Tab-separated table of C-alpha atoms in Angstrom:
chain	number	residue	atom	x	y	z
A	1093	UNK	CA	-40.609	-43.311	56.591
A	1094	UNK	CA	-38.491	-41.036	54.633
A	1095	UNK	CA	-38.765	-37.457	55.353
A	1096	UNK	CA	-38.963	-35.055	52.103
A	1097	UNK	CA	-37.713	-31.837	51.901
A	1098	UNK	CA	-38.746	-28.699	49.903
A	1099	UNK	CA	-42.195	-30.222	48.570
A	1100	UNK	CA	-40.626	-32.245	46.243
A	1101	UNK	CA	-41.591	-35.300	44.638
A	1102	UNK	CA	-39.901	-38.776	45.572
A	1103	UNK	CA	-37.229	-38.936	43.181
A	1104	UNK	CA	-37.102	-35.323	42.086
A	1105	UNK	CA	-33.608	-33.903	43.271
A	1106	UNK	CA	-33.900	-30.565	45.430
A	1107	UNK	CA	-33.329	-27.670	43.260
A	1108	UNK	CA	-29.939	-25.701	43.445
A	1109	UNK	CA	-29.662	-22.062	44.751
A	1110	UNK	CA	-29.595	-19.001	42.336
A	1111	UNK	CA	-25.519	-19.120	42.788
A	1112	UNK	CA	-25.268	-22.918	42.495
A	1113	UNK	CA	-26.863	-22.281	39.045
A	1114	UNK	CA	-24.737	-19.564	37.911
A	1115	UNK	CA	-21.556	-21.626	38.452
A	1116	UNK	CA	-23.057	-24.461	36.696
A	1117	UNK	CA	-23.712	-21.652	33.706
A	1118	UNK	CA	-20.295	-19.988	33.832
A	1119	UNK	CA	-18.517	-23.358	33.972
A	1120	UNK	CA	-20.672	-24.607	30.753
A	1121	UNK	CA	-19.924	-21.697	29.357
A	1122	UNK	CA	-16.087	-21.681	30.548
A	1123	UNK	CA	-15.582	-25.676	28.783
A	1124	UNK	CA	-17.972	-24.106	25.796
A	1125	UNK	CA	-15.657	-21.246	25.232
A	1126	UNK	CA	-12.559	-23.447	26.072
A	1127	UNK	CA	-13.792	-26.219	23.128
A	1128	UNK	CA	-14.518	-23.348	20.615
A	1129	UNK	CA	-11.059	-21.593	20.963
A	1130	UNK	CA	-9.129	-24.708	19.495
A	1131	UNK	CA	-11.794	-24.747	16.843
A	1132	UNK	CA	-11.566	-21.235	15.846
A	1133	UNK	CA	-8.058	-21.174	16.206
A	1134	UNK	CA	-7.643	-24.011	13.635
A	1135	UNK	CA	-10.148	-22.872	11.367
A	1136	UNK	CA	-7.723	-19.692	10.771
A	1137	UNK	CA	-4.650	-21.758	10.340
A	1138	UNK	CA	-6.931	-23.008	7.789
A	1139	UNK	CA	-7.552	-20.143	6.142
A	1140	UNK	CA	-3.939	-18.991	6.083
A	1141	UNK	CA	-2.686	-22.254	4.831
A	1142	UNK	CA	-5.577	-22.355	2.067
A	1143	UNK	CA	-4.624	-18.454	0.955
A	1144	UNK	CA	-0.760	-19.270	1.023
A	1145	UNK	CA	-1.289	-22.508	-1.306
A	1146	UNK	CA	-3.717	-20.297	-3.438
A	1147	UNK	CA	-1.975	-17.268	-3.660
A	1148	UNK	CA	2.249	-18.077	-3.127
A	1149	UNK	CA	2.425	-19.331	-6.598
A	1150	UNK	CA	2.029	-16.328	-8.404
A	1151	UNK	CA	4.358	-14.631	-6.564
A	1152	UNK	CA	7.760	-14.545	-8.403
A	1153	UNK	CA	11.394	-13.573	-7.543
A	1154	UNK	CA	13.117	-11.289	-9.189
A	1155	UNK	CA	16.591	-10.499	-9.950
A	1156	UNK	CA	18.323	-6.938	-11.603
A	1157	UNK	CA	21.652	-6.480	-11.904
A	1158	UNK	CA	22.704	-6.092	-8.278
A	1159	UNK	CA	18.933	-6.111	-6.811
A	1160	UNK	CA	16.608	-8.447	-5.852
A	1161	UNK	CA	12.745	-8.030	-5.198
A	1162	UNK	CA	9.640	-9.869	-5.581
A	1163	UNK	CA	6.638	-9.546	-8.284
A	1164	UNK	CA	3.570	-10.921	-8.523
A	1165	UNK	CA	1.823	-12.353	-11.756
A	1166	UNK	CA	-0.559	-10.284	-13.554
A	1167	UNK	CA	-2.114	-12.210	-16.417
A	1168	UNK	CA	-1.426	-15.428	-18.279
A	1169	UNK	CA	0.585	-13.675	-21.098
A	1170	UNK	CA	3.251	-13.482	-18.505
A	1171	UNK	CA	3.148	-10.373	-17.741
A	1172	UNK	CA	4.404	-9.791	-14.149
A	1173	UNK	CA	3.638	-6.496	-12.022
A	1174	UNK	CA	6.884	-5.216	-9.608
A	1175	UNK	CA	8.026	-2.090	-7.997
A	1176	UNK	CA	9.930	0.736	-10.672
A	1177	UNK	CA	13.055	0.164	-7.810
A	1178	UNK	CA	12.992	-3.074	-8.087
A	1179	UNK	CA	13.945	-3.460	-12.006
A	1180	UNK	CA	16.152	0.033	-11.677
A	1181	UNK	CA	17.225	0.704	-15.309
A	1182	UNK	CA	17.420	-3.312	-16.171
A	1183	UNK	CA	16.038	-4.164	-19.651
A	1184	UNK	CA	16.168	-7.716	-18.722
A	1185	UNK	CA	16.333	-9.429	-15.134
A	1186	UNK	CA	15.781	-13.265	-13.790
A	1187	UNK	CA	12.646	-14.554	-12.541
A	1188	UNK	CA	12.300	-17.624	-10.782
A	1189	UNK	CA	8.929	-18.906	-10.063
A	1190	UNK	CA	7.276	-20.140	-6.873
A	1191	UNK	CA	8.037	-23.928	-8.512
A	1192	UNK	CA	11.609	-23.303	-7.868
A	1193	UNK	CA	12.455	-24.382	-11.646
A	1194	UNK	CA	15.450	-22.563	-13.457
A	1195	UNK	CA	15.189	-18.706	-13.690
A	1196	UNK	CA	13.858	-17.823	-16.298
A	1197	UNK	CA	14.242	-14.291	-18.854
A	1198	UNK	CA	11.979	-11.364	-18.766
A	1199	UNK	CA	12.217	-8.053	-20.388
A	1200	UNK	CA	10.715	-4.678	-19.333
A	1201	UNK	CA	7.500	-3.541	-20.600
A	1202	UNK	CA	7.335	0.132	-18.648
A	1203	UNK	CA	8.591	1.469	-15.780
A	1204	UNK	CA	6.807	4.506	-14.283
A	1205	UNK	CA	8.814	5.473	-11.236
A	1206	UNK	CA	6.037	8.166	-9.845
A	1207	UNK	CA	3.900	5.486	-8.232
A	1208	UNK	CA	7.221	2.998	-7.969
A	1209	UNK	CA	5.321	0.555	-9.990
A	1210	UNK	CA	6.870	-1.253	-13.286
A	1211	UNK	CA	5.598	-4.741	-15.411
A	1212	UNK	CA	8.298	-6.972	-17.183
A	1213	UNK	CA	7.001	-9.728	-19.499
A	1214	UNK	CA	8.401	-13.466	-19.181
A	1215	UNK	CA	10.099	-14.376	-22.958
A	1216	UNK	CA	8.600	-17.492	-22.481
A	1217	UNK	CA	4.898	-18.026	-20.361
A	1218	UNK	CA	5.717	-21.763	-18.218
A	1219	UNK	CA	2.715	-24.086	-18.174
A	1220	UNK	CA	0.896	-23.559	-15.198
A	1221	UNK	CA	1.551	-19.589	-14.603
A	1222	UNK	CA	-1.180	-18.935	-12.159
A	1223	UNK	CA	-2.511	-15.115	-12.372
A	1224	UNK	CA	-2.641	-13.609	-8.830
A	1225	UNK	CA	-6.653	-12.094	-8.323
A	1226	UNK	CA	-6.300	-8.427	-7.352
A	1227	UNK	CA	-9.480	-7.280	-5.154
A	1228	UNK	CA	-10.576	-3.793	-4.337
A	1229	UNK	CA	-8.912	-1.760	-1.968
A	1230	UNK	CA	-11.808	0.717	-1.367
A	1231	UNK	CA	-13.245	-2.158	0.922
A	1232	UNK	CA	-9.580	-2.619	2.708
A	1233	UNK	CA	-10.763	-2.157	6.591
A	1234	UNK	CA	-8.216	-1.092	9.830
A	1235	UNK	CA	-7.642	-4.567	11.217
A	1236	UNK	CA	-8.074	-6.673	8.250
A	1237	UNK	CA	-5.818	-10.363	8.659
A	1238	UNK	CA	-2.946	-9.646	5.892
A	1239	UNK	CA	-0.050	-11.530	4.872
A	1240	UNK	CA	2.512	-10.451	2.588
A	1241	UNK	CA	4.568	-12.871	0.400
A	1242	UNK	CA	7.898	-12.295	-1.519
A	1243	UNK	CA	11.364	-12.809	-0.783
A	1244	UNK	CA	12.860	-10.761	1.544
A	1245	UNK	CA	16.391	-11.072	1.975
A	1246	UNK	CA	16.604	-13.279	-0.678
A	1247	UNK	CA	14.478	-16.229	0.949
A	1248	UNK	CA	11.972	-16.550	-1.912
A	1249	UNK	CA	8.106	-17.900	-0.996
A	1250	UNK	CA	8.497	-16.364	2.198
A	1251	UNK	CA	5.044	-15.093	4.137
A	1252	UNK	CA	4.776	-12.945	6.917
A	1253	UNK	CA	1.567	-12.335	8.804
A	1254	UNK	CA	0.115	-8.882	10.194
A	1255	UNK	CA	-2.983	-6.541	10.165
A	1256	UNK	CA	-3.980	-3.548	8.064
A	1257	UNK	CA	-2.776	-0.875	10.441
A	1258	UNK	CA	-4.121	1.997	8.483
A	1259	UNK	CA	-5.261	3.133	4.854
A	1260	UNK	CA	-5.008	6.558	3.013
A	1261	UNK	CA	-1.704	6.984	4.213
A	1262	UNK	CA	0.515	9.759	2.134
A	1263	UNK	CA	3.955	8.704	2.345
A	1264	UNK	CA	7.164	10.672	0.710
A	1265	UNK	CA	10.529	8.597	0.324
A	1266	UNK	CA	14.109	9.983	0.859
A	1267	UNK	CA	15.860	11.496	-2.183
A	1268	UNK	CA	19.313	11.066	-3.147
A	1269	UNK	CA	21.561	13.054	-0.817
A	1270	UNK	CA	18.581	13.143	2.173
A	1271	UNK	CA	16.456	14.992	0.081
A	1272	UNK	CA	12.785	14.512	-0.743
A	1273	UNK	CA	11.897	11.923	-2.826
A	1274	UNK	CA	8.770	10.911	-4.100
A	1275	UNK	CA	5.084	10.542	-2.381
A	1276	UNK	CA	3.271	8.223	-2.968
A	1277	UNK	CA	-0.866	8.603	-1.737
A	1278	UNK	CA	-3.343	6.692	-0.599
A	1279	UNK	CA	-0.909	3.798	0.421
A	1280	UNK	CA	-2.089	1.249	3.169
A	1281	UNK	CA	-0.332	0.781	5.946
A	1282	UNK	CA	0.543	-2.449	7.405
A	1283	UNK	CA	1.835	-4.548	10.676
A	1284	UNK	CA	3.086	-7.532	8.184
A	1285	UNK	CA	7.008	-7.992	8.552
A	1286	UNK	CA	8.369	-5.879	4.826
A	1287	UNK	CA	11.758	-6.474	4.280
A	1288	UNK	CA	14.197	-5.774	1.945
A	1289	UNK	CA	13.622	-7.824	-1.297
A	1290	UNK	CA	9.225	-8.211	-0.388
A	1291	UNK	CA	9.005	-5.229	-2.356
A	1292	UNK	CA	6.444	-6.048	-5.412
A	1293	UNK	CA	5.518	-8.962	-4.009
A	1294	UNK	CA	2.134	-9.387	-2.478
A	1295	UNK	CA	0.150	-8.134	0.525
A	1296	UNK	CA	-2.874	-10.858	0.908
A	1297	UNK	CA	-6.381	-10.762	2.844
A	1298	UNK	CA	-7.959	-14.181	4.208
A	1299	UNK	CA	-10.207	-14.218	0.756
A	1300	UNK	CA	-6.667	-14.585	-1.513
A	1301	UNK	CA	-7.288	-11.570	-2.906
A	1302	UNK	CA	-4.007	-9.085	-3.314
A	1303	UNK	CA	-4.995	-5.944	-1.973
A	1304	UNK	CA	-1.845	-4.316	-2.655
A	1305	UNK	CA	2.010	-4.542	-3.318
A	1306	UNK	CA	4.623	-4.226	-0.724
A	1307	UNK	CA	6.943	-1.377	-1.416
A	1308	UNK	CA	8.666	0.033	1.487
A	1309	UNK	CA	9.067	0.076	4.994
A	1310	UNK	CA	9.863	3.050	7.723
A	1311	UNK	CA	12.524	3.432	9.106
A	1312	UNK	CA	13.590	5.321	12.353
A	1313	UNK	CA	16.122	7.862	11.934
A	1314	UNK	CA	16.782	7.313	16.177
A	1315	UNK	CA	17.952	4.114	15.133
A	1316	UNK	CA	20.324	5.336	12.318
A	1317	UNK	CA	17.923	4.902	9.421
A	1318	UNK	CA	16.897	1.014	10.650
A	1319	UNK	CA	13.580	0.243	9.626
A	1320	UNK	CA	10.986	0.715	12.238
A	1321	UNK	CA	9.250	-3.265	13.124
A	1322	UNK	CA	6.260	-3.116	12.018
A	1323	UNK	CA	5.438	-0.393	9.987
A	1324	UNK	CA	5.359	-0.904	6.405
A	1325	UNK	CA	3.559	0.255	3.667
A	1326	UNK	CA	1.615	-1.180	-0.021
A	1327	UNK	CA	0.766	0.158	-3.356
A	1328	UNK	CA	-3.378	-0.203	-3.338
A	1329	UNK	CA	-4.333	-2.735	-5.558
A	1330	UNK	CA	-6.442	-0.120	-7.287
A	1331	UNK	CA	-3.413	1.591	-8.819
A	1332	UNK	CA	-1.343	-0.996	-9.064
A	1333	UNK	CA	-4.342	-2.589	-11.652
A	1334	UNK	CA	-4.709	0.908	-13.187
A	1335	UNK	CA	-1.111	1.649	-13.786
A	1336	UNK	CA	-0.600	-2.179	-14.679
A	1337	UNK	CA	-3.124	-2.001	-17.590
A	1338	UNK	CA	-2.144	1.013	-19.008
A	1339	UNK	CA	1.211	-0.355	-19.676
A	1340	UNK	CA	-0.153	-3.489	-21.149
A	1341	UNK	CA	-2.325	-1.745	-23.214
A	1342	UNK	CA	-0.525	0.978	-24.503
A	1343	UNK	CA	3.366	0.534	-23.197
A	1344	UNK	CA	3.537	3.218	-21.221
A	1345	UNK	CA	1.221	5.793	-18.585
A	1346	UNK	CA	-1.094	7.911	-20.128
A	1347	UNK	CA	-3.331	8.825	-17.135
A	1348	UNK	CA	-1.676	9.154	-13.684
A	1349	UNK	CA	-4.877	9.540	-11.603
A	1350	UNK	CA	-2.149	11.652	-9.513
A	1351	UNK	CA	-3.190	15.564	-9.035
A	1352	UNK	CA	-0.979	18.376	-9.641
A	1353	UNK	CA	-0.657	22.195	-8.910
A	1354	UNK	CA	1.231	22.927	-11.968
A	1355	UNK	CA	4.064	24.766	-10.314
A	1356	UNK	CA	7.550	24.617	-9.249
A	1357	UNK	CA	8.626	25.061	-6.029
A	1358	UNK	CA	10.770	25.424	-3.036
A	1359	UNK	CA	10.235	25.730	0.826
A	1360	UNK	CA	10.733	28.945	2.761
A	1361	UNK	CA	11.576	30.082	6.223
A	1362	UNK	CA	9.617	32.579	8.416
A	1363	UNK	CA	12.035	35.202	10.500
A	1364	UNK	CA	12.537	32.061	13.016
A	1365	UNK	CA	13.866	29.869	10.704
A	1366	UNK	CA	10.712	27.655	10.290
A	1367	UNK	CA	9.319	26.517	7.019
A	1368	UNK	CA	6.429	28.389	6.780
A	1369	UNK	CA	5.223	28.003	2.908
A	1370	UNK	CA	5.903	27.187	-0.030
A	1371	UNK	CA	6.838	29.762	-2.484
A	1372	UNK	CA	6.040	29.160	-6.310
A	1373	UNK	CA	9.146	30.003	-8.426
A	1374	UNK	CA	7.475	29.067	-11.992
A	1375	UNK	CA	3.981	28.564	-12.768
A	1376	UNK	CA	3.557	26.143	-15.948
A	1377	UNK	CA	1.504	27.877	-18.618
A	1378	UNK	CA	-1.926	26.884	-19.039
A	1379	UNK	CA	-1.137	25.198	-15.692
A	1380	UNK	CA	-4.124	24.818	-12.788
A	1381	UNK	CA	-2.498	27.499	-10.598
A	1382	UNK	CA	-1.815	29.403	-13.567
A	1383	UNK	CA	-5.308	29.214	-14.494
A	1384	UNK	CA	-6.294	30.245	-11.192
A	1385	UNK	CA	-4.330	33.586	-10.857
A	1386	UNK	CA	-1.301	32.290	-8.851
A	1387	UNK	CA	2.093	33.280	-10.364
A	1388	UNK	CA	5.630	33.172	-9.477
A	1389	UNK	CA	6.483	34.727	-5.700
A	1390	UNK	CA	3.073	33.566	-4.494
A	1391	UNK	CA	3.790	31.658	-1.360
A	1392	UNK	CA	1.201	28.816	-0.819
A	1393	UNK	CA	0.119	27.963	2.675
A	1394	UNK	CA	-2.802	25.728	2.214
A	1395	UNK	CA	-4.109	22.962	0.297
A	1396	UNK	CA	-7.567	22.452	1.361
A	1397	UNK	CA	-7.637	21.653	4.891
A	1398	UNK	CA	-4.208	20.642	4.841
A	1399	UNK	CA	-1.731	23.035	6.104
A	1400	UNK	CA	1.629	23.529	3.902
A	1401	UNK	CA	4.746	24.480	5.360
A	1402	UNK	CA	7.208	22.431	2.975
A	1403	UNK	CA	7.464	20.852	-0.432
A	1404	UNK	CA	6.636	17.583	1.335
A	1405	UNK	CA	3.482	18.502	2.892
A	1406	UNK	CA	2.299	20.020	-0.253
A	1407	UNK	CA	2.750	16.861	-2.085
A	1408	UNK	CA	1.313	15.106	0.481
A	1409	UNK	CA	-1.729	17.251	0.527
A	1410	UNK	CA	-1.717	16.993	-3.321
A	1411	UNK	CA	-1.600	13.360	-3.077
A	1412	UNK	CA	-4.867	12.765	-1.064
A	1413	UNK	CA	-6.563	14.391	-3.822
A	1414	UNK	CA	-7.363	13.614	-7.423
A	1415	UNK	CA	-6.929	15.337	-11.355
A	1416	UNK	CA	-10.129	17.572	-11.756
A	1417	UNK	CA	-10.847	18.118	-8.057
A	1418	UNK	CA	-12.134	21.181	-7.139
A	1419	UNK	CA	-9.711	22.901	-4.031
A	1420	UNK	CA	-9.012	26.191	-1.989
A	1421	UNK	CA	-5.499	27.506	-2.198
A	1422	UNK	CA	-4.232	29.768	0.473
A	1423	UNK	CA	-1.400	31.801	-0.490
A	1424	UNK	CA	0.044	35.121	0.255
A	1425	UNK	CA	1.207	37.615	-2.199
A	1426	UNK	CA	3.092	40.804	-1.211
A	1427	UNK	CA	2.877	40.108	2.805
A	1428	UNK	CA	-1.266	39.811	1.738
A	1429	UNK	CA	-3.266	36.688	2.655
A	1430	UNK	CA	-5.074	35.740	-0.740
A	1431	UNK	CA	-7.124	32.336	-1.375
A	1432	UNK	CA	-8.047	30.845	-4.867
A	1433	UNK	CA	-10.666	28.230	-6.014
A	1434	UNK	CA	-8.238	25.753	-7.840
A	1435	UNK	CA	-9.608	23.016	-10.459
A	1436	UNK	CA	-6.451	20.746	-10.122
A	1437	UNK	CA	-4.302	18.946	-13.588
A	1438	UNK	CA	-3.018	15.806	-13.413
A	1439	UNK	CA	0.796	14.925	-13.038
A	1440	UNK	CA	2.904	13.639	-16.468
């Protein structure tokens, strides 16, 4: 006779103990997890082989004179959208497209250096142009998948992969001679490799929509002005579509959607040397500060909740901002604090 353990039936196999079962569980789950990693992985090589071949032939290179950058197609007239540093003060540059034909003419439209964007129209459309679809940068997210496309250092089609690192960012360029340059608002931030000659190409999410357009990248003045890895920065596709047609339409920028004070300035230094304000030296007439009692030898101190203590920082507090918005200027006038309810103009 055959002697039976635990109650159980004949043929029944004894039950496992509570920690038998739970490596049983973790090692399903363990070849599970292990099966759905190659799975997942390839299903995003997927997707960022499917945007590439969707996306990489509307980006265009672009040569001017002595530069070289990237652009990316707008419509199917041939117009092509680029960066205002990109064509310089060309008339006419190259452009060769993603098919690697001959390059072919193109001739500015506009140029409108304050947001560093331009459009150039081909002499002659190719069959085939392929528009690039712009999508909306309000729903850009930290952490987004991105690639950007262009030719940077001359290698044209080139794609580099990254995340959205941030968005909103104010950024102000270096002027001629170190001094300020321009600042550019609500740019978004990005991990994706920029190089020189991306700029006006195309920075990509996983749905092959452009979500913006490359234009610079930061550089590290410990390293001697290198640019700093990973840390570059895109036009939003917003104002690049704004800007874009406005200059189709019309041939040039007649709203900038950029806020302005309506003063000229220059940064001062407190007893210790430090910038501490920024003190107006003309007021434009019929200006917003002018219309809100501000006039020359006012020194401005805040924009909001931004604190200014250069020209810089009050462009970058101007440029988080838009025309007709409502704003509290702190400024002092004759060693008295003073504030000011400002309805802000837009820039030329």
């Amino acid at each position: 006779m055959i002697a039976l353990a635990c109650g159980c039936s004949p043929g029944s196999p004894a039950p496992a103990s509570q920690g038998q079962a739970r490596s049983t569980a973790e090692a399903s789950n363990q070849a599970a997890g292990r099966a759905a990693a190659p799975k997942a992985a390839s299903e995003l090589q997927d997707d960022y082989q499917n945007v590439i071949e969707n996306v990489l032939p509307s980006v265009v290179q672009i040569e001017a004179d002595d530069s070289l950058g990237s652009g990316v197609v707008y419509d199917d007239q041939g117009h092509i959208v680029t960066n205002a540093h990109v064509v310089g003060r060309e008339r006419s540059m190259r452009v060769t497209t993603a098919t690697g034909e001959q390059p072919l003419t193109a001739e500015l439209v506009f140029s409108y250096p304050e947001q560093d964007l331009a459009v150039i129209k081909l002499e002659q459309t190719p069959e085939g142009l392929k528009p690039a679809a712009f999508g909306d940068s309000g729903e850009v997210e930290v952490g987004q998948i991105v690639l950007a496309m262009g030719s940077p250092l001359g290698l044209s089609s080139s794609v580099t992969q990254g995340i959205v690192s941030a968005v909103g960012r104010a950024v102000t360029t270096s002027g001629a001679g170190g001094g300020v340059g321009t600042t550019f608002g609500n740019m978004v931030q990005t991990s994706a490799a920029i190089n020189p000659g991306n700029s006006g190409g195309a920075l990509v999410d996983l749905d092959g929509q452009v979500i913006g357009v490359p234009t610079l990248a930061a550089t590290d003045p410990e390293l001697g002005g290198s640019a700093a890895p990973g840390i570059g920065f895109a036009i939003p596709a917003s104002t690049v579509r704004s800007i874009a047609d406005q200059i189709i339409r019309d041939g040039q920028v007649t709203d900038s959607g950029r806020a302005a004070l309506g003063i000229r300035g220059r940064t001062v230094l407190n007893t210790e040397y430090q910038p501490s304000g920024v003190a107006v030296v003309e007021v434009t007439p019929g200006g917003a500060a002018a219309e809100a009692g501000l006039r020359s030898g006012d020194i401005i101190t805040r924009v909001g909740d931004k604190a200014v203590t250069t020209i810089t920082s009050l462009a970058e507090a101007l440029a988080s901002l838009r025309p007709g918005d409502t704003v509290d200027v702190e400024y002092v006038r004759g060693g008295t604090a003073r504030s000011a309810e400002v309805t802000l103009g837009e820039m030329e």
